[in-house]
Amino acid sequence: MAYDILLVGMVFLCLLVVVSARPDTRAWLPALPPALDRLLRLSATWEYWIVGASLGLVALRFVIGPRDDRAPASTRGRMTSGIVDISGITREQPDALERLQTRFAAVAHRADAPAVDLVEDIILAAALVGASDVHMEPKQNALRVSFRIDGVMRDVATFPKAIESRLLNRIRVISRLDITRIDAPQDGRVEEDIRGQQMNLRVSVFPTHFGAKAVIRLLDSGSYRVPQLDEFGFQPKILEQFRRILHMPQGLILFTGPTGSGKTTLMYAGLEEIVHKEETRRNIITLEDPIERSLEAVNQTQVDAKRGLTFVSGLRTALRQDPDVIMVGEIRDPETAQIALQAGQTGHLILTTLHTNSAASAFGRLVDMGIPPFLLASAITAVISMRLVRRLCPHCRVQKTPPTALLEHVQLSVDASTTFYDAVGCTECNRTGYLGRMLVTELLTMDEEVASAVLRNGSAGDVMRVAQGRGMFSLLEDGMTKVRNGDTSLVELLRVVQ
Ligand SMILES: [Zn+2]
């Protein structure tokens, strides 16, 4: 922008000089000081040069194309190949991570490596292997880079300490953070074209004892696809119940579980199911923070408190947009809860999340927020609590009965027919013993008996007991069917469910 103003100013000045220097137009001008007058007459012979140079500048401006003042030109659409060779690696290769580790190891000793290239290499490599996050952790004598893949942190490379501040600075520049505030926690979000690939990144920088730690989340990098409902590993009967609730015209479905338990992905899959499996089109609106993946046929809105768009104000506005289905990223306050519950009673299907450990404890949590139990009992159609467990690698899992102490701990009576499997590790699974993940769920559906337990202001234990009496599987019970099927190990299940 500043460049354009300068350019227009220069062209205007040049034309003024040319016009005022010509003898025929010279006469219109007032008398000038002799020195200036001489200068103008002299420049008359330059007029064609000046006009030519101005036009040349204008032409050059169009050749260079539009500039973005916020980012250095070097970050926009660069097509260089970087310094780490990541060509030929795809996420489908079973040893993709090992290949990356080798390629990074080849340059990891170089303290002089260009930070611009290296940061791009790291982000592109993370996208290649389907990582959800990049972690850059400063250690006493080194900088460690790891990726989170399938929910588990995997080391990728270790760089010399000397390169650390340059890499961190580069990350701050890319994500438009303040590079002068190196000891302050900062976060930013950016859509960046990295070597022709559109990347949607959320960056958080946090000071630690040995320097600033950066975490880059790869949102909607294009290598992802929203899984279909039957790919989550639901038991057939639970999937059928879940589908029935999703296709109801109204009600509120609560998705609960800790951060990273797959709540958003399951809500996305639910919305995709509504879009693709229903004959009549429903108007779907989402309020998210952040929008993690873009969905077709869904109106997605990013919540932004700085612009006054909160979950509460967004929900009020969304309700005036004639919606059929609204996904609300999270219920954080009583007001959002109240509006969402009322909307769920008045002809809208609401999908939202709440941070609780079990399905049954969601009611107590909302009562603590000041929501009357009758509203919960009448508006909530289901609460689904979930955890993600890693799937055992089918290529290397082995049959192995867990220690008796462990079985006693989870109060399992095991008959001779029960087969357990355990993780080993092979090249297919990057020596982890696990390949991919699946959901362990607890689906509580509202019926008269559960509703009366909620209306009694029932404790989580009370609601749980009634729901289990109505046929609900607890997280542990659902997980155990997966353990018995050999889909996961008992150790893995207890890691996430206990
Ligand atoms: Zn394996």
Short mmCIF file of C-alpha atoms and ligand atoms in Angstrom, two decimals:
data_model
loop_
_atom_site.label_atom_id
_atom_site.label_comp_id
_atom_site.label_asym_id
_atom_site.label_seq_id
_atom_site.Cartn_x
_atom_site.Cartn_y
_atom_site.Cartn_z
CA MET A 1 0.00 0.00 0.00
CA ALA A 2 2.77 2.44 0.97
CA TYR A 3 4.61 1.35 -2.17
CA ASP A 4 1.58 2.23 -4.33
CA ILE A 5 1.21 5.72 -2.84
CA LEU A 6 4.92 6.38 -3.39
CA LEU A 7 4.65 5.21 -7.00
CA VAL A 8 1.62 7.35 -7.81
CA GLY A 9 3.38 10.32 -6.17
CA MET A 10 6.49 9.81 -8.31
CA VAL A 11 4.57 9.52 -11.57
CA PHE A 12 2.59 12.67 -10.73
CA LEU A 13 5.78 14.59 -9.91
CA CYS A 14 7.41 13.47 -13.18
CA LEU A 15 4.40 14.58 -15.25
CA LEU A 16 4.36 17.92 -13.42
CA VAL A 17 8.01 18.48 -14.27
CA VAL A 18 7.44 17.58 -17.92
CA VAL A 19 4.38 19.78 -18.29
CA SER A 20 5.88 22.76 -16.51
CA ALA A 21 9.15 22.50 -18.51
CA ARG A 22 7.56 22.78 -21.99
CA PRO A 23 7.74 26.30 -23.48
CA ASP A 24 4.02 26.37 -24.46
CA THR A 25 2.74 25.42 -21.00
CA ARG A 26 5.57 27.30 -19.27
CA ALA A 27 3.78 30.56 -20.00
CA TRP A 28 0.80 29.62 -17.76
CA LEU A 29 2.97 29.29 -14.72
CA PRO A 30 3.79 32.20 -12.40
CA ALA A 31 7.36 33.58 -12.42
CA LEU A 32 9.76 31.16 -10.73
CA PRO A 33 13.03 31.79 -8.95
CA PRO A 34 15.86 31.83 -11.59
CA ALA A 35 17.55 28.67 -10.25
CA LEU A 36 14.34 26.61 -10.41
CA ASP A 37 13.52 28.09 -13.81
CA ARG A 38 16.93 26.99 -15.16
CA LEU A 39 16.46 23.50 -13.73
CA LEU A 40 13.04 23.13 -15.41
CA ARG A 41 14.38 24.27 -18.84
CA LEU A 42 17.24 21.80 -18.50
CA SER A 43 14.95 18.93 -17.63
CA ALA A 44 12.83 19.59 -20.74
CA THR A 45 15.35 17.59 -22.72
CA TRP A 46 14.86 14.76 -20.25
CA GLU A 47 11.09 14.69 -20.56
CA TYR A 48 10.88 11.63 -22.74
CA TRP A 49 13.28 9.82 -20.42
CA ILE A 50 11.22 10.73 -17.40
CA VAL A 51 7.90 9.66 -18.94
CA GLY A 52 9.53 6.40 -20.12
CA ALA A 53 10.95 5.67 -16.67
CA SER A 54 7.55 6.32 -15.02
CA LEU A 55 5.76 3.96 -17.38
CA GLY A 56 8.51 1.39 -16.79
CA LEU A 57 7.93 1.61 -13.03
CA VAL A 58 4.18 1.15 -13.48
CA ALA A 59 4.79 -1.90 -15.69
CA LEU A 60 7.22 -3.32 -13.14
CA ARG A 61 4.59 -2.88 -10.44
CA PHE A 62 2.21 -5.17 -12.32
CA VAL A 63 4.90 -7.75 -13.04
CA ILE A 64 5.82 -7.99 -9.36
CA GLY A 65 2.15 -8.39 -8.43
CA PRO A 66 0.39 -7.40 -5.24
CA ARG A 67 2.46 -7.34 -2.10
CA ASP A 68 1.39 -8.11 1.41
CA ASP A 69 2.96 -5.60 3.75
CA ARG A 70 2.60 -7.89 6.77
CA ALA A 71 4.71 -10.71 5.49
CA PRO A 72 8.08 -10.67 3.79
CA ALA A 73 7.75 -11.53 0.10
CA SER A 74 9.94 -14.56 0.69
CA THR A 75 7.17 -16.41 2.54
CA ARG A 76 4.58 -16.12 -0.20
CA GLY A 77 4.27 -18.99 -2.60
CA ARG A 78 7.93 -19.85 -2.68
CA MET A 79 8.65 -22.84 -4.82
CA THR A 80 12.12 -23.74 -3.58
CA SER A 81 12.66 -27.24 -2.35
CA GLY A 82 13.97 -26.43 1.14
CA ILE A 83 17.06 -27.94 2.70
CA VAL A 84 15.57 -31.22 3.92
CA ASP A 85 14.68 -33.60 1.13
CA ILE A 86 11.11 -34.66 1.92
CA SER A 87 10.27 -35.76 -1.61
CA GLY A 88 8.85 -39.20 -2.20
CA ILE A 89 7.45 -39.57 1.32
CA THR A 90 3.71 -40.16 1.70
CA ARG A 91 1.62 -40.82 4.78
CA GLU A 92 0.54 -44.18 3.36
CA GLN A 93 4.08 -45.54 3.62
CA PRO A 94 4.36 -47.59 6.78
CA ASP A 95 7.89 -46.31 7.44
CA ALA A 96 7.15 -42.68 6.54
CA LEU A 97 8.20 -41.38 9.95
CA GLU A 98 11.46 -43.33 9.93
CA ARG A 99 12.26 -41.96 6.47
CA LEU A 100 11.62 -38.42 7.72
CA GLN A 101 13.83 -38.98 10.75
CA THR A 102 16.68 -40.09 8.46
CA ARG A 103 16.24 -37.13 6.09
CA PHE A 104 16.15 -34.65 8.99
CA ALA A 105 19.15 -36.32 10.63
CA ALA A 106 21.16 -35.55 7.49
CA VAL A 107 20.89 -31.80 8.14
CA ALA A 108 20.33 -31.75 11.90
CA HIS A 109 23.97 -30.95 12.69
CA ARG A 110 23.89 -27.75 10.62
CA ALA A 111 23.67 -24.78 12.96
CA ASP A 112 23.85 -22.50 9.89
CA ALA A 113 20.77 -23.98 8.16
CA PRO A 114 18.48 -21.24 6.81
CA ALA A 115 15.60 -20.88 9.26
CA VAL A 116 13.10 -19.93 6.54
CA ASP A 117 13.63 -23.21 4.69
CA LEU A 118 13.87 -25.36 7.78
CA VAL A 119 10.60 -24.13 9.31
CA GLU A 120 8.83 -24.75 5.99
CA ASP A 121 10.39 -28.22 5.75
CA ILE A 122 9.18 -29.07 9.25
CA ILE A 123 5.60 -27.89 8.63
CA LEU A 124 5.35 -29.63 5.25
CA ALA A 125 6.84 -32.84 6.67
CA ALA A 126 4.25 -32.77 9.49
CA ALA A 127 1.45 -32.45 6.92
CA LEU A 128 2.97 -35.29 4.87
CA VAL A 129 2.72 -37.82 7.69
CA GLY A 130 -0.68 -36.59 8.88
CA ALA A 131 0.56 -35.02 12.12
CA SER A 132 -1.91 -32.84 14.00
CA ASP A 133 0.73 -30.78 15.85
CA VAL A 134 4.40 -29.84 15.63
CA HIS A 135 6.19 -29.37 18.95
CA MET A 136 9.50 -27.48 19.16
CA GLU A 137 10.90 -27.96 22.63
CA PRO A 138 14.01 -26.16 23.84
CA LYS A 139 16.30 -28.37 25.91
CA GLN A 140 19.45 -27.37 27.77
CA ASN A 141 21.74 -28.10 24.82
CA ALA A 142 19.42 -28.72 21.91
CA LEU A 143 16.08 -28.03 20.27
CA ARG A 144 13.86 -31.09 19.92
CA VAL A 145 11.21 -31.28 17.20
CA SER A 146 8.38 -33.80 17.55
CA PHE A 147 5.10 -34.46 15.76
CA ARG A 148 1.84 -35.63 17.28
CA ILE A 149 0.57 -38.44 15.08
CA ASP A 150 -2.58 -40.39 15.98
CA GLY A 151 -2.53 -38.67 19.35
CA VAL A 152 0.97 -39.79 20.27
CA MET A 153 4.13 -37.64 20.32
CA ARG A 154 6.88 -38.90 18.03
CA ASP A 155 10.41 -37.46 17.92
CA VAL A 156 11.49 -36.28 14.50
CA ALA A 157 14.77 -34.40 14.87
CA THR A 158 17.11 -32.71 17.31
CA PHE A 159 18.83 -29.49 16.25
CA PRO A 160 21.79 -27.59 17.71
CA LYS A 161 20.87 -25.00 20.35
CA ALA A 162 22.49 -22.32 18.16
CA ILE A 163 19.67 -22.50 15.61
CA GLU A 164 16.87 -22.32 18.17
CA SER A 165 16.28 -18.57 18.37
CA ARG A 166 16.34 -18.20 14.58
CA LEU A 167 13.77 -20.97 14.13
CA LEU A 168 11.51 -19.53 16.83
CA ASN A 169 11.78 -16.07 15.33
CA ARG A 170 10.86 -17.41 11.94
CA ILE A 171 7.77 -19.05 13.46
CA ARG A 172 6.82 -15.74 15.10
CA VAL A 173 7.18 -13.97 11.74
CA ILE A 174 5.06 -16.54 9.88
CA SER A 175 2.31 -16.37 12.48
CA ARG A 176 2.45 -12.54 12.73
CA LEU A 177 3.48 -12.61 16.39
CA ASP A 178 5.46 -9.82 17.99
CA ILE A 179 9.11 -10.79 17.47
CA THR A 180 10.29 -8.29 20.08
CA ARG A 181 8.43 -10.04 22.91
CA ILE A 182 10.46 -13.21 23.14
CA ASP A 183 9.66 -13.90 26.79
CA ALA A 184 5.89 -13.50 26.54
CA PRO A 185 3.37 -16.25 25.77
CA GLN A 186 1.76 -15.48 22.43
CA ASP A 187 -0.60 -17.18 20.04
CA GLY A 188 -1.74 -16.56 16.52
CA ARG A 189 -3.51 -18.10 13.62
CA VAL A 190 -2.56 -17.88 10.01
CA GLU A 191 -3.34 -19.24 6.59
CA GLU A 192 -0.07 -19.53 4.78
CA ASP A 193 0.95 -20.61 1.32
CA ILE A 194 4.00 -22.78 1.83
CA ARG A 195 5.60 -23.80 -1.46
CA GLY A 196 2.26 -23.83 -3.20
CA GLN A 197 0.47 -25.71 -0.43
CA GLN A 198 -2.24 -23.87 1.52
CA MET A 199 -1.63 -24.42 5.23
CA ASN A 200 -3.98 -23.40 8.00
CA LEU A 201 -1.92 -23.06 11.18
CA ARG A 202 -2.54 -22.15 14.80
CA VAL A 203 0.65 -21.24 16.61
CA SER A 204 1.32 -20.97 20.33
CA VAL A 205 4.65 -19.81 21.76
CA PHE A 206 5.30 -20.27 25.45
CA PRO A 207 8.40 -19.39 27.49
CA THR A 208 10.00 -22.30 29.35
CA HIS A 209 13.11 -22.65 31.48
CA PHE A 210 15.40 -23.35 28.51
CA GLY A 211 13.77 -20.99 26.00
CA ALA A 212 10.53 -20.50 24.12
CA LYS A 213 8.54 -23.60 23.19
CA ALA A 214 6.40 -23.48 20.06
CA VAL A 215 3.46 -25.65 19.14
CA ILE A 216 2.06 -25.43 15.63
CA ARG A 217 -1.33 -27.04 15.07
CA LEU A 218 -2.08 -28.01 11.51
CA LEU A 219 -5.75 -27.25 10.93
CA ASP A 220 -7.53 -28.52 7.88
CA SER A 221 -4.29 -29.00 5.94
CA GLY A 222 -6.07 -30.70 3.08
CA SER A 223 -4.50 -34.06 3.87
CA TYR A 224 -7.37 -34.74 6.25
CA ARG A 225 -10.80 -35.97 5.51
CA VAL A 226 -13.65 -36.20 7.99
CA PRO A 227 -14.14 -39.91 8.73
CA GLN A 228 -17.56 -41.45 8.21
CA LEU A 229 -19.51 -42.55 11.26
CA ASP A 230 -18.82 -46.23 10.68
CA GLU A 231 -15.06 -45.63 10.78
CA PHE A 232 -14.98 -44.64 14.46
CA GLY A 233 -15.19 -48.20 15.74
CA PHE A 234 -18.70 -47.97 17.27
CA GLN A 235 -20.41 -51.19 18.27
CA PRO A 236 -23.22 -51.70 15.70
CA LYS A 237 -25.99 -51.25 18.26
CA ILE A 238 -24.51 -47.99 19.62
CA LEU A 239 -23.94 -46.64 16.11
CA GLU A 240 -27.57 -47.33 15.29
CA GLN A 241 -28.73 -45.43 18.41
CA PHE A 242 -26.39 -42.54 17.67
CA ARG A 243 -27.64 -42.29 14.07
CA ARG A 244 -31.27 -42.31 15.23
CA ILE A 245 -30.64 -39.35 17.56
CA LEU A 246 -28.73 -37.44 14.86
CA HIS A 247 -31.60 -37.71 12.42
CA MET A 248 -34.18 -36.43 14.92
CA PRO A 249 -35.55 -32.99 14.06
CA GLN A 250 -34.80 -31.49 17.47
CA GLY A 251 -33.02 -31.98 20.75
CA LEU A 252 -29.58 -31.34 22.18
CA ILE A 253 -26.72 -33.83 21.91
CA LEU A 254 -23.83 -33.28 24.30
CA PHE A 255 -20.37 -34.54 23.35
CA THR A 256 -18.15 -34.89 26.40
CA GLY A 257 -14.60 -35.98 27.11
CA PRO A 258 -11.16 -34.49 27.69
CA THR A 259 -9.34 -32.31 25.15
CA GLY A 260 -8.20 -34.37 22.19
CA SER A 261 -10.75 -37.14 22.67
CA GLY A 262 -12.28 -36.67 19.23
CA LYS A 263 -15.37 -34.61 20.17
CA THR A 264 -15.04 -32.13 17.29
CA THR A 265 -14.21 -34.82 14.73
CA LEU A 266 -17.27 -36.84 15.78
CA MET A 267 -19.49 -33.73 15.59
CA TYR A 268 -18.13 -33.02 12.09
CA ALA A 269 -18.84 -36.63 11.09
CA GLY A 270 -22.36 -36.24 12.50
CA LEU A 271 -22.94 -33.10 10.43
CA GLU A 272 -21.60 -34.82 7.29
CA GLU A 273 -23.99 -37.70 7.96
CA ILE A 274 -26.90 -35.23 8.18
CA VAL A 275 -25.78 -33.53 4.94
CA HIS A 276 -25.29 -36.73 2.94
CA LYS A 277 -27.78 -39.21 4.33
CA GLU A 278 -30.92 -37.12 4.72
CA GLU A 279 -33.22 -36.59 1.79
CA THR A 280 -34.37 -33.10 2.67
CA ARG A 281 -31.72 -30.47 3.16
CA ARG A 282 -31.36 -28.94 6.62
CA ASN A 283 -29.85 -25.49 7.22
CA ILE A 284 -26.72 -26.17 9.27
CA ILE A 285 -24.81 -23.43 11.11
CA THR A 286 -21.72 -23.85 13.25
CA LEU A 287 -20.04 -21.60 15.83
CA GLU A 288 -16.48 -22.74 16.35
CA ASP A 289 -13.27 -21.74 18.04
CA PRO A 290 -11.34 -22.51 15.93
CA ILE A 291 -12.81 -23.89 12.70
CA GLU A 292 -10.72 -27.05 12.42
CA ARG A 293 -11.86 -28.31 9.05
CA SER A 294 -14.03 -26.77 6.39
CA LEU A 295 -17.20 -28.66 5.60
CA GLU A 296 -19.22 -28.40 2.45
CA ALA A 297 -22.91 -27.48 2.71
CA VAL A 298 -22.38 -26.14 6.25
CA ASN A 299 -22.24 -22.47 7.26
CA GLN A 300 -19.25 -22.28 9.58
CA THR A 301 -18.56 -19.24 11.77
CA GLN A 302 -15.38 -18.51 13.70
CA VAL A 303 -16.06 -17.19 17.19
CA ASP A 304 -13.98 -14.05 17.78
CA ALA A 305 -14.39 -12.29 21.12
CA LYS A 306 -12.31 -9.31 19.93
CA ARG A 307 -14.97 -8.57 17.31
CA GLY A 308 -17.74 -9.15 19.83
CA LEU A 309 -18.69 -12.53 18.35
CA THR A 310 -18.87 -14.86 21.34
CA PHE A 311 -20.66 -18.20 21.63
CA VAL A 312 -23.60 -16.40 23.28
CA SER A 313 -23.96 -13.56 20.76
CA GLY A 314 -23.22 -15.93 17.87
CA LEU A 315 -25.87 -18.37 19.03
CA ARG A 316 -28.47 -15.60 19.35
CA THR A 317 -27.67 -14.43 15.81
CA ALA A 318 -27.58 -17.96 14.41
CA LEU A 319 -31.09 -18.58 15.75
CA ARG A 320 -32.34 -15.69 13.62
CA GLN A 321 -30.83 -17.35 10.53
CA ASP A 322 -33.64 -19.90 10.29
CA PRO A 323 -31.41 -22.83 11.30
CA ASP A 324 -32.34 -26.50 11.53
CA VAL A 325 -29.08 -27.71 13.02
CA ILE A 326 -26.56 -25.69 15.07
CA MET A 327 -23.19 -26.93 16.22
CA VAL A 328 -21.87 -24.90 19.14
CA GLY A 329 -18.14 -25.51 19.70
CA GLU A 330 -18.35 -25.50 23.47
CA ILE A 331 -20.63 -24.64 26.36
CA ARG A 332 -18.49 -22.51 28.66
CA ASP A 333 -21.07 -20.43 30.52
CA PRO A 334 -24.64 -20.65 31.83
CA GLU A 335 -26.01 -18.23 29.24
CA THR A 336 -24.82 -20.32 26.28
CA ALA A 337 -26.15 -23.45 27.98
CA GLN A 338 -29.57 -21.88 28.58
CA ILE A 339 -30.00 -20.63 25.01
CA ALA A 340 -28.73 -23.89 23.50
CA LEU A 341 -31.10 -25.98 25.64
CA GLN A 342 -34.09 -23.82 24.83
CA ALA A 343 -33.23 -23.98 21.12
CA GLY A 344 -33.04 -27.77 21.40
CA GLN A 345 -36.62 -27.76 22.66
CA THR A 346 -38.01 -25.51 19.97
CA GLY A 347 -37.42 -27.35 16.73
CA HIS A 348 -33.65 -27.22 16.42
CA LEU A 349 -31.04 -29.96 16.64
CA ILE A 350 -28.10 -28.72 18.70
CA LEU A 351 -24.69 -30.41 18.83
CA THR A 352 -22.32 -29.14 21.47
CA THR A 353 -19.51 -30.14 23.83
CA LEU A 354 -18.90 -29.98 27.55
CA HIS A 355 -15.78 -30.89 29.54
CA THR A 356 -16.82 -33.75 31.82
CA ASN A 357 -15.37 -37.17 32.45
CA SER A 358 -18.50 -39.25 32.08
CA ALA A 359 -21.84 -38.92 30.33
CA ALA A 360 -23.74 -39.01 33.61
CA SER A 361 -21.72 -36.19 35.22
CA ALA A 362 -22.77 -33.76 32.46
CA PHE A 363 -26.12 -33.16 34.20
CA GLY A 364 -24.57 -32.23 37.55
CA ARG A 365 -22.17 -29.93 35.75
CA LEU A 366 -25.03 -28.06 34.07
CA VAL A 367 -27.05 -27.94 37.30
CA ASP A 368 -23.97 -26.36 38.94
CA MET A 369 -24.11 -23.72 36.20
CA GLY A 370 -27.63 -22.88 37.40
CA ILE A 371 -29.63 -24.72 34.74
CA PRO A 372 -32.89 -26.16 36.15
CA PRO A 373 -33.03 -29.99 35.96
CA PHE A 374 -36.42 -29.93 34.15
CA LEU A 375 -34.79 -28.10 31.23
CA LEU A 376 -32.04 -30.73 31.04
CA ALA A 377 -34.49 -33.60 31.20
CA SER A 378 -36.68 -32.18 28.46
CA ALA A 379 -34.07 -30.76 26.06
CA ILE A 380 -31.17 -33.20 26.14
CA THR A 381 -31.71 -36.21 23.90
CA ALA A 382 -28.31 -37.83 24.42
CA VAL A 383 -24.93 -37.42 26.05
CA ILE A 384 -22.00 -39.18 24.45
CA SER A 385 -18.77 -39.43 26.40
CA MET A 386 -15.68 -40.57 24.55
CA ARG A 387 -11.99 -41.41 24.59
CA LEU A 388 -9.62 -42.29 21.77
CA VAL A 389 -7.65 -45.52 22.04
CA ARG A 390 -4.93 -46.67 19.68
CA ARG A 391 -5.76 -49.66 17.49
CA LEU A 392 -3.41 -52.62 17.74
CA CYS A 393 -1.36 -53.12 14.59
CA PRO A 394 -2.91 -56.18 12.91
CA HIS A 395 0.48 -57.12 11.41
CA CYS A 396 2.34 -57.68 14.66
CA ARG A 397 -0.09 -58.01 17.59
CA VAL A 398 0.40 -61.15 19.66
CA GLN A 399 -1.94 -63.15 21.90
CA LYS A 400 -1.08 -62.54 25.52
CA THR A 401 -3.17 -62.81 28.67
CA PRO A 402 -2.70 -59.77 30.91
CA PRO A 403 -1.37 -60.29 34.46
CA THR A 404 -4.03 -61.48 36.92
CA ALA A 405 -3.45 -58.44 39.13
CA LEU A 406 -4.42 -56.15 36.26
CA LEU A 407 -7.58 -58.14 35.53
CA GLU A 408 -8.53 -58.07 39.20
CA HIS A 409 -7.92 -54.35 39.25
CA VAL A 410 -10.58 -53.82 36.57
CA GLN A 411 -12.76 -56.50 38.18
CA LEU A 412 -12.83 -58.75 35.16
CA SER A 413 -13.67 -62.38 35.34
CA VAL A 414 -12.02 -64.00 32.36
CA ASP A 415 -13.15 -67.33 31.03
CA ALA A 416 -10.90 -69.57 28.99
CA SER A 417 -12.45 -68.44 25.70
CA THR A 418 -11.37 -64.79 26.09
CA THR A 419 -8.39 -63.91 23.94
CA PHE A 420 -6.29 -60.85 24.70
CA TYR A 421 -3.76 -59.26 22.40
CA ASP A 422 -0.76 -57.09 23.14
CA ALA A 423 1.38 -54.65 21.14
CA VAL A 424 4.74 -55.64 19.68
CA GLY A 425 5.89 -53.33 16.87
CA CYS A 426 6.96 -53.85 13.25
CA THR A 427 7.84 -51.73 10.19
CA GLU A 428 4.14 -51.40 9.30
CA CYS A 429 3.42 -49.51 12.52
CA ASN A 430 6.68 -47.59 12.98
CA ARG A 431 7.61 -50.06 15.73
CA THR A 432 4.86 -48.76 18.01
CA GLY A 433 2.59 -51.80 17.91
CA TYR A 434 -0.37 -49.55 17.10
CA LEU A 435 -1.86 -48.29 13.84
CA GLY A 436 -4.61 -45.65 13.84
CA ARG A 437 -7.14 -44.96 16.57
CA MET A 438 -10.72 -45.74 17.45
CA LEU A 439 -13.35 -44.36 19.81
CA VAL A 440 -14.42 -45.86 23.10
CA THR A 441 -17.84 -44.42 23.92
CA GLU A 442 -20.57 -44.20 26.52
CA LEU A 443 -23.85 -43.22 24.90
CA LEU A 444 -26.52 -42.12 27.34
CA THR A 445 -29.90 -41.66 25.70
CA MET A 446 -32.70 -39.85 27.45
CA ASP A 447 -35.81 -41.80 28.30
CA GLU A 448 -38.43 -41.51 31.04
CA GLU A 449 -36.39 -43.30 33.67
CA VAL A 450 -33.19 -41.39 33.01
CA ALA A 451 -35.24 -38.16 32.93
CA SER A 452 -36.75 -38.88 36.34
CA ALA A 453 -33.28 -39.57 37.75
CA VAL A 454 -32.16 -36.18 36.39
CA LEU A 455 -35.31 -34.50 37.79
CA ARG A 456 -34.60 -35.98 41.23
CA ASN A 457 -31.46 -33.84 40.93
CA GLY A 458 -29.74 -37.18 40.69
CA SER A 459 -26.03 -37.46 41.28
CA ALA A 460 -23.78 -38.74 38.51
CA GLY A 461 -23.74 -42.15 40.19
CA ASP A 462 -27.53 -42.23 40.36
CA VAL A 463 -27.99 -41.28 36.69
CA MET A 464 -25.27 -43.72 35.68
CA ARG A 465 -26.93 -46.59 37.54
CA VAL A 466 -30.31 -45.90 35.94
CA ALA A 467 -28.77 -45.52 32.46
CA GLN A 468 -26.81 -48.76 32.83
CA GLY A 469 -30.00 -50.45 33.94
CA ARG A 470 -31.52 -49.23 30.65
CA GLY A 471 -28.72 -50.92 28.69
CA MET A 472 -26.00 -48.28 28.46
CA PHE A 473 -22.41 -49.52 28.17
CA SER A 474 -19.91 -47.62 30.31
CA LEU A 475 -16.63 -46.46 28.74
CA LEU A 476 -14.86 -49.42 30.34
CA GLU A 477 -17.49 -51.90 29.13
CA ASP A 478 -17.42 -50.55 25.59
CA GLY A 479 -13.62 -50.58 25.68
CA MET A 480 -13.59 -54.19 26.90
CA THR A 481 -15.56 -55.34 23.85
CA LYS A 482 -12.77 -53.77 21.77
CA VAL A 483 -10.14 -55.51 23.87
CA ARG A 484 -11.92 -58.85 23.41
CA ASN A 485 -12.10 -58.27 19.65
CA GLY A 486 -8.35 -57.75 19.59
CA ASP A 487 -8.81 -54.14 18.36
CA THR A 488 -6.84 -52.71 21.26
CA SER A 489 -4.90 -53.88 24.32
CA LEU A 490 -6.04 -53.79 27.92
CA VAL A 491 -3.04 -51.62 28.83
CA GLU A 492 -4.02 -49.08 26.15
CA LEU A 493 -7.66 -49.07 27.28
CA LEU A 494 -6.71 -48.47 30.91
CA ARG A 495 -4.29 -45.72 29.85
CA VAL A 496 -7.21 -43.65 28.58
CA VAL A 497 -10.22 -44.81 30.56
CA GLN A 498 -8.99 -44.99 34.16
ZN ZN B 1 3.01 -53.56 13.64
#
